[in-house]
Short mmCIF file of C-alpha atoms and ligand atoms in Angstrom, two decimals:
data_model
loop_
_atom_site.label_atom_id
_atom_site.label_comp_id
_atom_site.label_asym_id
_atom_site.label_seq_id
_atom_site.Cartn_x
_atom_site.Cartn_y
_atom_site.Cartn_z
CA UNK C 1 0.00 0.00 0.00
CA UNK C 2 1.33 3.41 -0.98
CA UNK C 3 2.46 5.65 1.86
CA UNK C 4 0.61 8.89 1.20
CA UNK C 5 1.30 11.93 3.37
CA UNK C 6 -0.69 15.13 3.56
CA UNK C 7 1.15 18.37 4.30
CA UNK C 8 -1.55 20.91 5.11
CA UNK C 9 -1.03 24.66 5.23
CA UNK C 10 -2.14 27.93 3.76
CA UNK C 11 1.25 28.58 2.13
CA UNK C 12 0.55 32.30 2.27
CA UNK C 13 3.29 32.39 1.01
CA UNK C 14 5.28 29.15 0.87
CA UNK C 15 8.62 29.71 2.65
CA UNK C 16 12.00 28.01 2.57
CA UNK C 17 10.94 26.39 5.85
CA UNK C 18 7.95 24.65 4.25
CA UNK C 19 10.07 23.67 1.24
CA UNK C 20 12.77 22.17 3.45
CA UNK C 21 10.25 20.00 5.31
CA UNK C 22 8.64 18.80 2.07
CA UNK C 23 11.93 17.91 0.41
CA UNK C 24 13.30 16.15 3.48
CA UNK C 25 10.10 14.11 3.73
CA UNK C 26 10.29 12.88 0.12
CA UNK C 27 12.32 9.71 0.89
CA UNK C 28 9.81 8.72 3.58
CA UNK C 29 6.66 8.60 1.43
CA UNK C 30 5.44 7.41 -1.97
CA UNK C 31 3.32 10.51 -2.41
CA UNK C 32 3.01 13.85 -0.63
CA UNK C 33 -0.15 15.88 -1.07
CA UNK C 34 0.41 19.59 -0.49
CA UNK C 35 -3.05 20.50 0.77
CA UNK C 36 -3.87 24.18 0.60
CA UNK C 37 -6.44 24.83 3.30
CA UNK C 38 -9.34 27.03 2.35
CA UNK C 39 -10.02 28.29 5.85
CA UNK C 40 -12.88 30.83 6.05
CA UNK C 41 -11.42 32.21 9.33
CA UNK C 42 -8.17 33.12 7.59
CA UNK C 43 -8.23 36.03 5.20
CA UNK C 44 -5.37 35.16 2.85
CA UNK C 45 -2.86 37.80 1.79
CA UNK C 46 -2.09 36.13 -1.54
CA UNK C 47 -4.98 34.87 -3.69
CA UNK C 48 -5.57 31.13 -3.81
CA UNK C 49 -4.62 30.85 -7.50
CA UNK C 50 -1.24 32.41 -6.85
CA UNK C 51 -0.48 30.16 -3.89
CA UNK C 52 -1.52 27.11 -5.89
CA UNK C 53 0.56 28.08 -8.95
CA UNK C 54 3.64 28.62 -6.80
CA UNK C 55 3.41 25.09 -5.43
CA UNK C 56 2.61 23.48 -8.80
CA UNK C 57 5.55 25.21 -10.49
CA UNK C 58 8.00 24.68 -7.65
CA UNK C 59 7.42 20.93 -7.58
CA UNK C 60 6.69 20.34 -11.28
CA UNK C 61 9.79 18.13 -11.56
CA UNK C 62 8.88 16.01 -8.54
CA UNK C 63 6.41 13.25 -9.49
CA UNK C 64 5.78 12.27 -5.84
CA UNK C 65 4.23 15.66 -5.04
CA UNK C 66 0.72 16.73 -5.90
CA UNK C 67 -1.06 19.96 -5.01
CA UNK C 68 -4.68 20.00 -3.90
CA UNK C 69 -6.99 22.29 -1.99
CA UNK C 70 -9.40 21.39 0.77
CA UNK C 71 -11.86 22.80 3.22
CA UNK C 72 -13.30 21.21 6.33
CA UNK C 73 -11.49 18.83 8.62
CA UNK C 74 -7.96 17.88 7.65
CA UNK C 75 -8.56 14.27 8.74
CA UNK C 76 -11.60 14.02 6.46
CA UNK C 77 -9.42 15.14 3.59
CA UNK C 78 -6.80 12.53 4.58
CA UNK C 79 -9.41 9.78 4.74
CA UNK C 80 -10.83 10.70 1.32
CA UNK C 81 -7.36 10.63 -0.19
CA UNK C 82 -6.30 7.37 1.49
CA UNK C 83 -3.61 9.13 3.49
CA UNK C 84 -2.57 7.79 6.88
CA UNK C 85 0.20 10.29 7.49
CA UNK C 86 0.06 13.96 8.33
CA UNK C 87 3.33 15.78 7.85
CA UNK C 88 4.20 18.73 10.09
CA UNK C 89 7.32 20.74 10.82
CA UNK C 90 8.42 21.72 14.33
CA UNK C 91 10.26 24.99 14.88
CA UNK C 92 9.83 25.70 18.57
CA UNK C 93 8.33 24.31 21.75
CA UNK C 94 5.32 26.53 21.04
CA UNK C 95 4.88 24.69 17.73
CA UNK C 96 5.12 21.41 19.61
CA UNK C 97 2.41 22.36 22.13
CA UNK C 98 0.12 23.55 19.35
CA UNK C 99 0.76 20.50 17.17
CA UNK C 100 0.40 18.07 20.06
CA UNK C 101 -3.18 19.19 20.74
CA UNK C 102 -4.13 19.04 17.08
CA UNK C 103 -2.33 15.73 16.59
CA UNK C 104 -4.13 14.10 19.52
CA UNK C 105 -7.51 15.38 18.36
CA UNK C 106 -6.85 14.23 14.81
CA UNK C 107 -5.99 10.79 16.15
CA UNK C 108 -9.24 10.74 18.14
CA UNK C 109 -11.19 11.58 14.98
CA UNK C 110 -9.26 9.21 12.68
CA UNK C 111 -7.40 6.56 14.67
CA UNK C 112 -5.48 5.29 11.63
CA UNK C 113 -3.74 8.63 11.14
CA UNK C 114 -0.16 9.18 12.30
CA UNK C 115 1.27 12.67 12.52
CA UNK C 116 4.90 12.70 11.43
CA UNK C 117 6.95 15.61 12.75
CA UNK C 118 10.20 16.74 11.20
CA UNK C 119 12.41 19.06 13.21
CA UNK C 120 12.93 22.24 11.31
CA UNK C 121 16.32 23.06 9.81
CA UNK C 122 17.85 25.50 12.35
CA UNK C 123 18.39 27.99 9.52
CA UNK C 124 14.61 28.37 9.26
CA UNK C 125 13.64 28.23 12.93
CA UNK C 126 12.59 31.88 12.99
CA UNK C 127 10.86 31.82 9.62
CA UNK C 128 7.11 31.87 9.16
CA UNK C 129 4.67 32.92 6.47
CA UNK C 130 3.33 35.61 8.79
CA UNK C 131 6.79 37.18 9.17
CA UNK C 132 7.22 37.15 5.39
CA UNK C 133 3.84 38.88 5.03
CA UNK C 134 4.82 41.49 7.62
CA UNK C 135 8.06 42.23 5.77
CA UNK C 136 6.16 42.67 2.49
CA UNK C 137 3.42 44.82 4.06
CA UNK C 138 6.12 47.10 5.44
CA UNK C 139 7.94 47.45 2.15
CA UNK C 140 10.86 45.11 2.91
CA UNK C 141 12.47 42.54 0.66
CA UNK C 142 11.50 38.99 1.67
CA UNK C 143 12.83 37.20 -1.40
CA UNK C 144 15.56 35.33 0.50
CA UNK C 145 12.95 33.69 2.74
CA UNK C 146 10.98 32.00 -0.04
CA UNK C 147 12.13 29.31 -2.50
CA UNK C 148 13.79 30.49 -5.71
CA UNK C 149 11.35 31.36 -8.47
CA UNK C 150 8.56 32.57 -6.17
CA UNK C 151 7.44 36.00 -7.30
CA UNK C 152 6.15 37.85 -4.25
CA UNK C 153 4.83 40.89 -6.10
CA UNK C 154 1.27 41.55 -4.94
P1 ADP W 201 0.65 28.11 6.91
O1 ADP W 201 1.37 29.31 7.46
O2 ADP W 201 1.11 27.70 5.54
O3 ADP W 201 -0.81 28.08 7.18
P2 ADP W 201 1.59 26.65 9.02
O4 ADP W 201 2.26 27.84 9.60
O5 ADP W 201 0.57 25.91 9.81
O6 ADP W 201 1.02 26.91 7.64
O7 ADP W 201 2.69 25.67 8.53
C1 ADP W 201 2.40 24.48 7.89
C2 ADP W 201 3.43 23.51 8.38
O8 ADP W 201 4.71 23.97 8.00
C3 ADP W 201 3.45 23.37 9.90
O9 ADP W 201 3.73 22.05 10.24
C4 ADP W 201 4.57 24.26 10.30
O10 ADP W 201 5.16 23.83 11.50
C5 ADP W 201 5.52 24.06 9.13
N1 ADP W 201 6.41 25.18 9.01
C6 ADP W 201 6.10 26.48 8.85
N2 ADP W 201 7.21 27.24 8.81
C7 ADP W 201 8.26 26.39 8.96
C8 ADP W 201 9.67 26.54 9.04
N3 ADP W 201 10.23 27.75 8.97
N4 ADP W 201 10.42 25.44 9.19
C9 ADP W 201 9.84 24.22 9.29
N5 ADP W 201 8.53 24.01 9.25
C10 ADP W 201 7.75 25.07 9.08
#
């Protein structure tokens, strides 16, 4: 049976931190679904189309990676797509506390799911999409924090 992982996020925008987790997870799985969450509580900075195109183009040479969108519960999306692995990155102990709660609840809702955590590359421990958005909103240059080829012009 194929090992299919789901890596959920809003990728608003994708950062080098996300990219590092995805690429390091490639040897562990047969397929990784990058699942762009359509969360009505989050008002995205970059339009959905742009976020989707970034991911599709960035990983166009990587047959194991597919890009999808979803709304609703992440575990329902996993179930529908025959995924038993949720991929997450851990930067800090705050990430761990947050992820632990979600991971335990996801397991309660879908007992077959395993959340797989990769420790973040120390180079990206302070990097988040929200910091990149703040830099852009304040007129700074955030290009070195996103993978090559990502055009951050709004
Ligand atoms: P988004 O900002 O895309 O909604 P999250 O912030 O929830 O998504 O991040 C999606 C996943 O990527 C989470 O598991 C998060 O820990 C991980 N992640 C985010 N930034 C980094 C980073 N700099 N290094 C490693 N993992 C990261």
